[in-house]
PDB file of C-alpha atoms in Angstrom:
ATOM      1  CA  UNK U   1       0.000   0.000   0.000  1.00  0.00           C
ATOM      2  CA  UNK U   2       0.909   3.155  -0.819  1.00  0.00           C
ATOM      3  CA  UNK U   3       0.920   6.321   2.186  1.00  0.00           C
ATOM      4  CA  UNK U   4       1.250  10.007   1.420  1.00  0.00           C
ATOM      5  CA  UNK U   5       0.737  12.920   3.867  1.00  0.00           C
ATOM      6  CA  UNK U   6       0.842  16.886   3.974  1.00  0.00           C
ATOM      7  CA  UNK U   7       0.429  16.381   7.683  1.00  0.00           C
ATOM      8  CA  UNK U   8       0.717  13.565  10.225  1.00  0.00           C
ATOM      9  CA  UNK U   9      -3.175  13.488  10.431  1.00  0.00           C
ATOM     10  CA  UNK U  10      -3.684  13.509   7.116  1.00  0.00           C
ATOM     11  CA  UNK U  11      -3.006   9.951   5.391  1.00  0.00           C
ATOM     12  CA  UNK U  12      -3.850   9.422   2.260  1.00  0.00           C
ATOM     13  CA  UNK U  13      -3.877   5.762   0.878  1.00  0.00           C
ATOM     14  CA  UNK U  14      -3.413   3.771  -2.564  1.00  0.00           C
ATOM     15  CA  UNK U  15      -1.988   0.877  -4.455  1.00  0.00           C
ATOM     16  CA  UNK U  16       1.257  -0.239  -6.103  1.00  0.00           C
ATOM     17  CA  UNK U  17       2.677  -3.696  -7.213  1.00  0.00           C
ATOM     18  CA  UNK U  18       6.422  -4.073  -7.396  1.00  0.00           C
ATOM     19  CA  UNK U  19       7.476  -4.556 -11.041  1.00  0.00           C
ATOM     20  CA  UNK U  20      10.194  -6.798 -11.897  1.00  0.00           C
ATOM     21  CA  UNK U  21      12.387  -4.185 -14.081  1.00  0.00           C
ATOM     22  CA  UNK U  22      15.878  -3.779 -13.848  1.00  0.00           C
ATOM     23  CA  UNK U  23      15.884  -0.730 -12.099  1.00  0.00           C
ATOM     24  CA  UNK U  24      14.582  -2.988  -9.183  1.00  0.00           C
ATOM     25  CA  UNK U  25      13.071  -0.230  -7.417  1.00  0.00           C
ATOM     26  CA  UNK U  26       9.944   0.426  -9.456  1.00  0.00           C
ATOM     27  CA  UNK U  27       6.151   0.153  -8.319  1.00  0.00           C
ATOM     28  CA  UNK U  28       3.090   0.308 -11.119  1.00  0.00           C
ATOM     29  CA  UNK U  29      -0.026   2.226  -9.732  1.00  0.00           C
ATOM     30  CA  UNK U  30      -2.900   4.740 -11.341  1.00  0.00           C
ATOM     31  CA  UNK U  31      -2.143   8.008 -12.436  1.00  0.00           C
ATOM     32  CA  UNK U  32      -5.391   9.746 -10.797  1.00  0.00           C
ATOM     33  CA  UNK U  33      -3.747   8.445  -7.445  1.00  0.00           C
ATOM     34  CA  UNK U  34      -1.256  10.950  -7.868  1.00  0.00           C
ATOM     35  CA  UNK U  35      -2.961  13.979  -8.580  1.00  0.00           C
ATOM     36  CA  UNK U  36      -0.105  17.206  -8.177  1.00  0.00           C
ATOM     37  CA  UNK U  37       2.598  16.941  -5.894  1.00  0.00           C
ATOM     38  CA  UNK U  38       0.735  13.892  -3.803  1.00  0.00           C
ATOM     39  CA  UNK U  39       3.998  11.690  -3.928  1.00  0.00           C
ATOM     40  CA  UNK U  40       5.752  14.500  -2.402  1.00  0.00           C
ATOM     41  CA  UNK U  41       5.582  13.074   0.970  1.00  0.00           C
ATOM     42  CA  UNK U  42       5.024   9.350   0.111  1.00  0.00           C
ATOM     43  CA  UNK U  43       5.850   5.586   1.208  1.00  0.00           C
ATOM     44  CA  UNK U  44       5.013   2.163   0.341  1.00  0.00           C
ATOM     45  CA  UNK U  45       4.538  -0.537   2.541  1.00  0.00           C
ATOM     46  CA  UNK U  46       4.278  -3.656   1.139  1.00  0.00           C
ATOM     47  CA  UNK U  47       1.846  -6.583   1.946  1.00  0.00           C
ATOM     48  CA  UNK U  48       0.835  -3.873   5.077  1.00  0.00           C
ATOM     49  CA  UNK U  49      -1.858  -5.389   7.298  1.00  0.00           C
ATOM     50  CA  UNK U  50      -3.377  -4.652  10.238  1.00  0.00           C
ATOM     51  CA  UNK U  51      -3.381  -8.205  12.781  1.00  0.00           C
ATOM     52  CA  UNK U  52      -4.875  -7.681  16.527  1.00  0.00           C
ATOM     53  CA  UNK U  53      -4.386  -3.921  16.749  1.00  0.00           C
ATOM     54  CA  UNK U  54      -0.518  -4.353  15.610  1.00  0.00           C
ATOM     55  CA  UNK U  55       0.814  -2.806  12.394  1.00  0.00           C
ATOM     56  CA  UNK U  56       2.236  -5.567  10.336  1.00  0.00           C
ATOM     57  CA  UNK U  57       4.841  -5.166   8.090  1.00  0.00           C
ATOM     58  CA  UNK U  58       7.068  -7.451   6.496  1.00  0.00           C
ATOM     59  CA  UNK U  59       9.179  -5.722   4.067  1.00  0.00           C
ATOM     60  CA  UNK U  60       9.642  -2.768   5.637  1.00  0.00           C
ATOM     61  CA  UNK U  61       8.614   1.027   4.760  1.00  0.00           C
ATOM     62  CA  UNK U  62      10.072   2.722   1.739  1.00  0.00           C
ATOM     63  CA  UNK U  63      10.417   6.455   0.445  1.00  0.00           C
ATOM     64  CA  UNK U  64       8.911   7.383  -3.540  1.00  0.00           C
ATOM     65  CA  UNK U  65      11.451   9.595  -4.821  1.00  0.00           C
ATOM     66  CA  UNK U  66       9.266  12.461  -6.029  1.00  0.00           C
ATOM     67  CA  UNK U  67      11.549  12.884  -8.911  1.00  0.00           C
ATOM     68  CA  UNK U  68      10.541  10.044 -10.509  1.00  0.00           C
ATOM     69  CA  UNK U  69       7.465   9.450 -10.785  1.00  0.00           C
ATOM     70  CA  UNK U  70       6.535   8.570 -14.382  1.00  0.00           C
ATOM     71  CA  UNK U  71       2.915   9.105 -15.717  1.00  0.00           C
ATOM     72  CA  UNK U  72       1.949   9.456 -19.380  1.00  0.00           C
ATOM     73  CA  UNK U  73       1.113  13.298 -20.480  1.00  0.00           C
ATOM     74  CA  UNK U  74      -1.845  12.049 -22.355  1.00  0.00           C
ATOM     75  CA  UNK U  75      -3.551  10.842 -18.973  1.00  0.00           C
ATOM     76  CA  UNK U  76      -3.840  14.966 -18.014  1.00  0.00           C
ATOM     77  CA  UNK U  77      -5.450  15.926 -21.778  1.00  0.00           C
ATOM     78  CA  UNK U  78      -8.710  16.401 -22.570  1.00  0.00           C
ATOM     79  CA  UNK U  79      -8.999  13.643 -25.184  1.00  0.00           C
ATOM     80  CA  UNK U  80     -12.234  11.257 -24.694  1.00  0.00           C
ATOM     81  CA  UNK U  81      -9.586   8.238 -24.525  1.00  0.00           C
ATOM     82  CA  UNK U  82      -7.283  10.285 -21.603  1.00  0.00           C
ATOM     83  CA  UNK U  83      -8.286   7.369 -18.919  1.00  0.00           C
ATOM     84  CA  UNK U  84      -6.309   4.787 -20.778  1.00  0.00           C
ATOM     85  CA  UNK U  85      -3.357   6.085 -19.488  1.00  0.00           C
ATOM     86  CA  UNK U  86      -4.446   5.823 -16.021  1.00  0.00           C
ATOM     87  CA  UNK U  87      -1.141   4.970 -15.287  1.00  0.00           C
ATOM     88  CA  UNK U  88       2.090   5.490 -13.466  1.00  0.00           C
ATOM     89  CA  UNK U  89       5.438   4.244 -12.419  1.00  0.00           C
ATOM     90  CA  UNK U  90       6.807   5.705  -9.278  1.00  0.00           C
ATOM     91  CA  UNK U  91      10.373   4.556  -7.646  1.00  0.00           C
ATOM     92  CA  UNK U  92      11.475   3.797  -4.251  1.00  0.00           C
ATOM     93  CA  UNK U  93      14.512   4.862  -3.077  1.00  0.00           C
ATOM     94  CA  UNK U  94      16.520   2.160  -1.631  1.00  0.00           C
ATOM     95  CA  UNK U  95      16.417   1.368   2.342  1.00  0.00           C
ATOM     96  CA  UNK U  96      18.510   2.872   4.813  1.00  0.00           C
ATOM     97  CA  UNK U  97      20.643  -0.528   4.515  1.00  0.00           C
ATOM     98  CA  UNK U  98      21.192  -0.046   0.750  1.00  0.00           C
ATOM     99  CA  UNK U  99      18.627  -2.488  -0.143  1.00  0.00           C
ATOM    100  CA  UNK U 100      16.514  -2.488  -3.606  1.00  0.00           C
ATOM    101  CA  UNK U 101      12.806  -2.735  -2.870  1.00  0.00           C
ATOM    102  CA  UNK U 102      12.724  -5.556  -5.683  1.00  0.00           C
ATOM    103  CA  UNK U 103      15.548  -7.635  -3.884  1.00  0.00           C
ATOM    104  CA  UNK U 104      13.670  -7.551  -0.539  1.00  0.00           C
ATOM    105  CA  UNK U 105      10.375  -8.345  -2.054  1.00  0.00           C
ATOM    106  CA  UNK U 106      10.311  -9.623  -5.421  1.00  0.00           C
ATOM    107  CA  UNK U 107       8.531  -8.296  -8.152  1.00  0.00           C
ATOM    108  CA  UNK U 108       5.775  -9.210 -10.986  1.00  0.00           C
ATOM    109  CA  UNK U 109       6.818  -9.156 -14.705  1.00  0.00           C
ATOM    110  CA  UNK U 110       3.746  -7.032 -17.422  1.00  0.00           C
ATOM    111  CA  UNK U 111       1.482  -9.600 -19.419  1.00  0.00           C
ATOM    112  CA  UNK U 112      -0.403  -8.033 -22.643  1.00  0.00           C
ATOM    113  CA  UNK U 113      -3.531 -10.022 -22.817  1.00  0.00           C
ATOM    114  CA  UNK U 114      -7.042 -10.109 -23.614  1.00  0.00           C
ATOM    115  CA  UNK U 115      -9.423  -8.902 -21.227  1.00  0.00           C
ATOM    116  CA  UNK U 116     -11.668 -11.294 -21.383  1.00  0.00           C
ATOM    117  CA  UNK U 117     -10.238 -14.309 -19.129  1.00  0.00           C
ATOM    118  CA  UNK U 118     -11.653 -17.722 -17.325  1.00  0.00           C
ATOM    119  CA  UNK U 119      -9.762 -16.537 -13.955  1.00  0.00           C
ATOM    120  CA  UNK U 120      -8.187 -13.188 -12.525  1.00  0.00           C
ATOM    121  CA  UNK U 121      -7.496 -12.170  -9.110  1.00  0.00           C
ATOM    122  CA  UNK U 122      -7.792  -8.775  -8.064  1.00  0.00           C
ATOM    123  CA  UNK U 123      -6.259  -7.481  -4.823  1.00  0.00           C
ATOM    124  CA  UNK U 124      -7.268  -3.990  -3.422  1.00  0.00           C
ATOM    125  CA  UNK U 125      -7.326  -2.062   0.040  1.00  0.00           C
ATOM    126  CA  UNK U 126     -10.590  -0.881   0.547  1.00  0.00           C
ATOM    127  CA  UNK U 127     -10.981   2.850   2.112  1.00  0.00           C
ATOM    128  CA  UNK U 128     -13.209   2.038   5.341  1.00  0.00           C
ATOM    129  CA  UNK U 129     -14.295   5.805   5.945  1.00  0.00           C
ATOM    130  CA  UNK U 130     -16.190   5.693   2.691  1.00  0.00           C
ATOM    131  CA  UNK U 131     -18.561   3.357   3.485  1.00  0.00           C
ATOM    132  CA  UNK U 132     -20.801   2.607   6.352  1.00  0.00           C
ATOM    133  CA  UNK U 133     -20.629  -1.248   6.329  1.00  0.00           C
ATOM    134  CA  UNK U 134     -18.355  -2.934   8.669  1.00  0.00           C
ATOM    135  CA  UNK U 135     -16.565  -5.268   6.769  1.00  0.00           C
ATOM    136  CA  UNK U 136     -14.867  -2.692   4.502  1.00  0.00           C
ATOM    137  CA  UNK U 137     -11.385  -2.130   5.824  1.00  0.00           C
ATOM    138  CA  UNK U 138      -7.663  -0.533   4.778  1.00  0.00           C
ATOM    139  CA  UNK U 139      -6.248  -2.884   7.288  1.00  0.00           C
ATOM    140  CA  UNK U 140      -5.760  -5.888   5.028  1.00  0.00           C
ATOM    141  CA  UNK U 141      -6.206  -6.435   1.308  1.00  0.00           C
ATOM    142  CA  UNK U 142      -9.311  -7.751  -0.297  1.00  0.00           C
ATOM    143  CA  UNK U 143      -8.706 -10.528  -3.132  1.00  0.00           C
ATOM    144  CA  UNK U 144     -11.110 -11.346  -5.374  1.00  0.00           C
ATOM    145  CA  UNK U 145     -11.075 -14.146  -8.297  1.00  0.00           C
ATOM    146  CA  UNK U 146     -13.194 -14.394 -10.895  1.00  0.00           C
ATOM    147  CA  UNK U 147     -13.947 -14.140 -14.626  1.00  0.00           C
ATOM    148  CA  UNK U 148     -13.127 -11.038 -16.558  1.00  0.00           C
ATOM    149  CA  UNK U 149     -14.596  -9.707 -19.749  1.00  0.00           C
ATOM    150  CA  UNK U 150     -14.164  -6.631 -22.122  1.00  0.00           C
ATOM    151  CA  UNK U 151     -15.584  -3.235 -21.314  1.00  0.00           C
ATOM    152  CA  UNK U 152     -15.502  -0.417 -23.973  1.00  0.00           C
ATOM    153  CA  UNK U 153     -15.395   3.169 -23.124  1.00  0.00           C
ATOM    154  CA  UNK U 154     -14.647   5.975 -25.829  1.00  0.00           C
ATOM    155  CA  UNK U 155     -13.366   3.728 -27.896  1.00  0.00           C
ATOM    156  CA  UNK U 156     -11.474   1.616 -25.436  1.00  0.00           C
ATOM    157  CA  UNK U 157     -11.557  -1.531 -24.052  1.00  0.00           C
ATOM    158  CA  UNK U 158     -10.821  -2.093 -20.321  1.00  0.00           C
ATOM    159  CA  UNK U 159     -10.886  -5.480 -18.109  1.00  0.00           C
ATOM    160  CA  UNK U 160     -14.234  -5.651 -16.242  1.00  0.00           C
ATOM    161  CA  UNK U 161     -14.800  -8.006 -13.484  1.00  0.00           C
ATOM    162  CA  UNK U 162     -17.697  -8.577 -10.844  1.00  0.00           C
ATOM    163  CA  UNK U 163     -16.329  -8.737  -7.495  1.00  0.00           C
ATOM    164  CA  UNK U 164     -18.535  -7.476  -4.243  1.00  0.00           C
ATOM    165  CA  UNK U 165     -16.279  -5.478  -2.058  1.00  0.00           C
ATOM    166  CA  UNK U 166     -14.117  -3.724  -4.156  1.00  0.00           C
ATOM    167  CA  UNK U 167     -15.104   0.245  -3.147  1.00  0.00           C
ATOM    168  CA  UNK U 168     -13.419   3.186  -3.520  1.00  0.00           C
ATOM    169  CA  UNK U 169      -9.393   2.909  -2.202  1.00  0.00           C
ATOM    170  CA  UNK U 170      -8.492   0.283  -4.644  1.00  0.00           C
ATOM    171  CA  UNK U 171      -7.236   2.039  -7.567  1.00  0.00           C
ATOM    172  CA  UNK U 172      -3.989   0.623  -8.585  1.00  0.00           C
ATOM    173  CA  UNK U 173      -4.134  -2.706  -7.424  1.00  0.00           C
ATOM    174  CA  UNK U 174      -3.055  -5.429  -9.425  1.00  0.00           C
ATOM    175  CA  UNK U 175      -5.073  -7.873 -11.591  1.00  0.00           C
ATOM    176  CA  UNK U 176      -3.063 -10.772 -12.139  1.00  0.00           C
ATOM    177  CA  UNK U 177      -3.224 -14.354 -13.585  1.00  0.00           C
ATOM    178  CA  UNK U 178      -1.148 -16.967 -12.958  1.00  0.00           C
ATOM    179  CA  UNK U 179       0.340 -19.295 -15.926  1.00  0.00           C
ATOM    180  CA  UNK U 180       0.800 -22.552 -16.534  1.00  0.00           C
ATOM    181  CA  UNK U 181       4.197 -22.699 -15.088  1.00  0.00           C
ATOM    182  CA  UNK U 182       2.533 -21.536 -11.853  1.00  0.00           C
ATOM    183  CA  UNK U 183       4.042 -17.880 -12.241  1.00  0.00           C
ATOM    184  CA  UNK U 184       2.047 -14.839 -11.841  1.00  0.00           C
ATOM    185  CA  UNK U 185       1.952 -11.832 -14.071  1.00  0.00           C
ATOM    186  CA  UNK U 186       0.266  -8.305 -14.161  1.00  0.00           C
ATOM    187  CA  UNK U 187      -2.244  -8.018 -16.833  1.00  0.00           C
ATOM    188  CA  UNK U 188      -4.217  -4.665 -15.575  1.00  0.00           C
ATOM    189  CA  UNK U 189      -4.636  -2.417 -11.913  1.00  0.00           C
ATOM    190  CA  UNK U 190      -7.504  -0.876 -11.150  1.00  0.00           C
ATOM    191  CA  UNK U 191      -8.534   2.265 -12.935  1.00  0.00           C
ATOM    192  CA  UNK U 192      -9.194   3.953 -16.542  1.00  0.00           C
ATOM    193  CA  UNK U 193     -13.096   3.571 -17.322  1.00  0.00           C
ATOM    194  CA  UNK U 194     -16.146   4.287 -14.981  1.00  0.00           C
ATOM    195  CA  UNK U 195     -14.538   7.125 -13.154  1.00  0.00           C
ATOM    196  CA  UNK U 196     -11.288   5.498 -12.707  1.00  0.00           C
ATOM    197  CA  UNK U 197     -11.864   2.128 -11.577  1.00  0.00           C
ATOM    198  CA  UNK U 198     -16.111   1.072 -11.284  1.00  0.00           C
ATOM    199  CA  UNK U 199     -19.059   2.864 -10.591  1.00  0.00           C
ATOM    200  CA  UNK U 200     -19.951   0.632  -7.809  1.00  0.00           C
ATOM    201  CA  UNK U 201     -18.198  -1.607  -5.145  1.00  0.00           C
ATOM    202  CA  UNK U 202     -19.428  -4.554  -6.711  1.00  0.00           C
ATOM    203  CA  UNK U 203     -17.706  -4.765  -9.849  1.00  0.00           C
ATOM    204  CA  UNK U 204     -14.554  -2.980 -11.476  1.00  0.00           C
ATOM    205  CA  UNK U 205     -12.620  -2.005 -14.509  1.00  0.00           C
ATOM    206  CA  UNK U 206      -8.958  -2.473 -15.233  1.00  0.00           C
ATOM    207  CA  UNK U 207      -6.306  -1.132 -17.668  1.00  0.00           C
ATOM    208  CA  UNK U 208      -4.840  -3.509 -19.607  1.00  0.00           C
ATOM    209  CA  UNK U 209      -1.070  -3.483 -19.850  1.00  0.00           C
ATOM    210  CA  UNK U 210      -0.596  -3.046 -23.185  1.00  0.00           C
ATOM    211  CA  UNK U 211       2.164  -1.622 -25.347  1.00  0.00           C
ATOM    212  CA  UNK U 212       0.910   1.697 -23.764  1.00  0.00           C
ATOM    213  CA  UNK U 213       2.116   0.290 -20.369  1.00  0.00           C
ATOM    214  CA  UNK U 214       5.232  -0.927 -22.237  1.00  0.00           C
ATOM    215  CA  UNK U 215       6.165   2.212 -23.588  1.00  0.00           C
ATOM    216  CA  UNK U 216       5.580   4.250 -20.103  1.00  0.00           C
ATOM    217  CA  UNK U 217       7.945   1.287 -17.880  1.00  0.00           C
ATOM    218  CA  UNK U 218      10.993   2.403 -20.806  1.00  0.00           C
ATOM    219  CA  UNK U 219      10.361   6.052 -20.222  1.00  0.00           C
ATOM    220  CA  UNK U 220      10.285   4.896 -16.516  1.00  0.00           C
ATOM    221  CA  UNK U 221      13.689   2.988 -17.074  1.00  0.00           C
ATOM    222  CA  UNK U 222      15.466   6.140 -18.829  1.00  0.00           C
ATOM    223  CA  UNK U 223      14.139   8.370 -15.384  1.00  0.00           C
ATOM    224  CA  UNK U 224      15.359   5.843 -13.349  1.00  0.00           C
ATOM    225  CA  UNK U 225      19.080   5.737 -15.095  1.00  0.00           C
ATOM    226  CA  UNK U 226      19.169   9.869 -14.914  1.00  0.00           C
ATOM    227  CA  UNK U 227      18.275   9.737 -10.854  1.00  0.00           C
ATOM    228  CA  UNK U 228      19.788   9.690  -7.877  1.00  0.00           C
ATOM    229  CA  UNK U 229      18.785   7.711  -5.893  1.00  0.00           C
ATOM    230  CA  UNK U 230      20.185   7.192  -1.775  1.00  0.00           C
ATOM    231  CA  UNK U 231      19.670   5.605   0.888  1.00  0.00           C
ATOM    232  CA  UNK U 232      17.509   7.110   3.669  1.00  0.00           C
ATOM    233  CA  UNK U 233      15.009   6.908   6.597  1.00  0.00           C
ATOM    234  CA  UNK U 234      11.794   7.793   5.309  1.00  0.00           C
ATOM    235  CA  UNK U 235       9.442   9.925   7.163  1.00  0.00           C
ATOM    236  CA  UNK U 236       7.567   7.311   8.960  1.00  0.00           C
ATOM    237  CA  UNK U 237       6.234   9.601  11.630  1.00  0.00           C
ATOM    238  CA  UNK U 238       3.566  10.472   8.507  1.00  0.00           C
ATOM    239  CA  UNK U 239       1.852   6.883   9.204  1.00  0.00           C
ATOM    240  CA  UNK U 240       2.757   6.836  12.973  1.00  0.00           C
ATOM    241  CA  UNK U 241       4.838   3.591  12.658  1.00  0.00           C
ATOM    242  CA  UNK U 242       7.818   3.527  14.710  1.00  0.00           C
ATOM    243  CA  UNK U 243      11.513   2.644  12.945  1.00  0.00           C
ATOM    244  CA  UNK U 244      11.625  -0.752  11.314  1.00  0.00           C
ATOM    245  CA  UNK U 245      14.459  -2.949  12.816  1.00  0.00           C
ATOM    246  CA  UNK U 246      17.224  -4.669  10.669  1.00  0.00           C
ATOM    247  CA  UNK U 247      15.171  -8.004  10.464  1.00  0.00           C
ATOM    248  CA  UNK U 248      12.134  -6.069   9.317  1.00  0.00           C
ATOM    249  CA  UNK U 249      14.041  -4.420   6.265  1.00  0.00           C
ATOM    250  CA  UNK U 250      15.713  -7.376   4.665  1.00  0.00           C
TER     251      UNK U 250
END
């Protein structure tokens, strides 16, 4: 899950999946997550779960370098087609041990694929203040498996897939499928069509990650060669977590 914050009360939340590049540092999300400067002040926390009141985190908490952060200019014109680049590529910087964020955690390769498909699992953190039912929560991940088939917008065609419990806070999470060799691969996240992800939380729409996808992870690789990135303690007082240990970070 992705964290960003203009003040410690104030923590705004949103998915990434780690991308196997070879930058090794590089996390695939939506564009309209990141409207402005909102990775200013950002971290990612992967596979973060709440379990009995403690913060769980296995892979420790790492800093997006605002300086690169890739997203395609056509997402911000005012073409009909703009949402399929609801897309972006942001970087982590590495830990405070020197650590790459793919070495500690591993990271999904980009499969270009038709949307419609016997079985996809979707994973998604839920935003629990939107929504009055209980079982909505941002302290786990929701997975959902099912069936996907083609949705057309402007021209466009998106993954659709009915899933009940899917609200508003998943944008960005992955859709993936697993292959016959029992590997799994990205083939959309959350977002493009129906006002960036669904109309409702029972069923949602996916950008596909097509050569569009392709051609924003190589602008992505050229940001990531001209960057410096260092090592450093990110600000981790914005999500009131105190410093990970050694053991937490590797």
């Amino acid at each position: 899950t992705l964290d960003r914050s203009s003040a410690a009360s104030d923590v705004y939340k949103r998915q990434g999946v780690v991308l196997d590049t070879p930058g090794r540092s590089q996390i695939l999300s939506a564009a309209h997550c990141w409207p402005g400067d909102a990775y200013a002040a950002t971290v990612f926390v992967p596979q973060f779960s709440i379990i009995a009141g403690t913060a769980y985190i296995p892979h420790g908490i790492w800093r997006i370098d605002p300086d690169a952060v890739v997203i395609n200019d056509a997402y911000y014109s005012d073409d009909e087609d703009a949402d399929r680049y609801d897309a972006a590529v942001l970087t982590a910087d590495p830990d405070r041990f020197g650590n790459l964020l793919e070495d500690v955690t591993g990271g999904l390769p980009i499969a270009d694929v038709s949307p419609e498909q016997p079985d996809i699992e979707v994973i998604g953190y839920p935003v629990a203040e939107s929504f009055e039912v209980d079982n909505y929560t941002s302290a786990y991940p929701r997975h959902c498996r099912n069936s996907t088939e083609s949705f057309t917008e402007n021209g466009v065609d998106y993954f659709h897939i009915e899933c009940a419990g899917m609200p508003t806070g998943v944008s960005g999470g992955p859709w993936l499928q697993q292959g016959e060799n029992g590997e799994w691969a990205i083939v959309a996240i959350t977002g493009g069509a129906q006002d960036g992800g669904g109309y409702t939380d029972d069923e949602s729409v996916g950008v596909p990650m097509d050569n569009l996808i392709a051609q924003l992870l190589e602008e992505a690789r050229i940001t990531l060669e001209d960057a410096t990135l260092e090592p450093g303690n990110p600000a981790l007082s914005l999500i009131h977590i105190s410093e990970p240990t050694r053991q937490e970070a590797i």
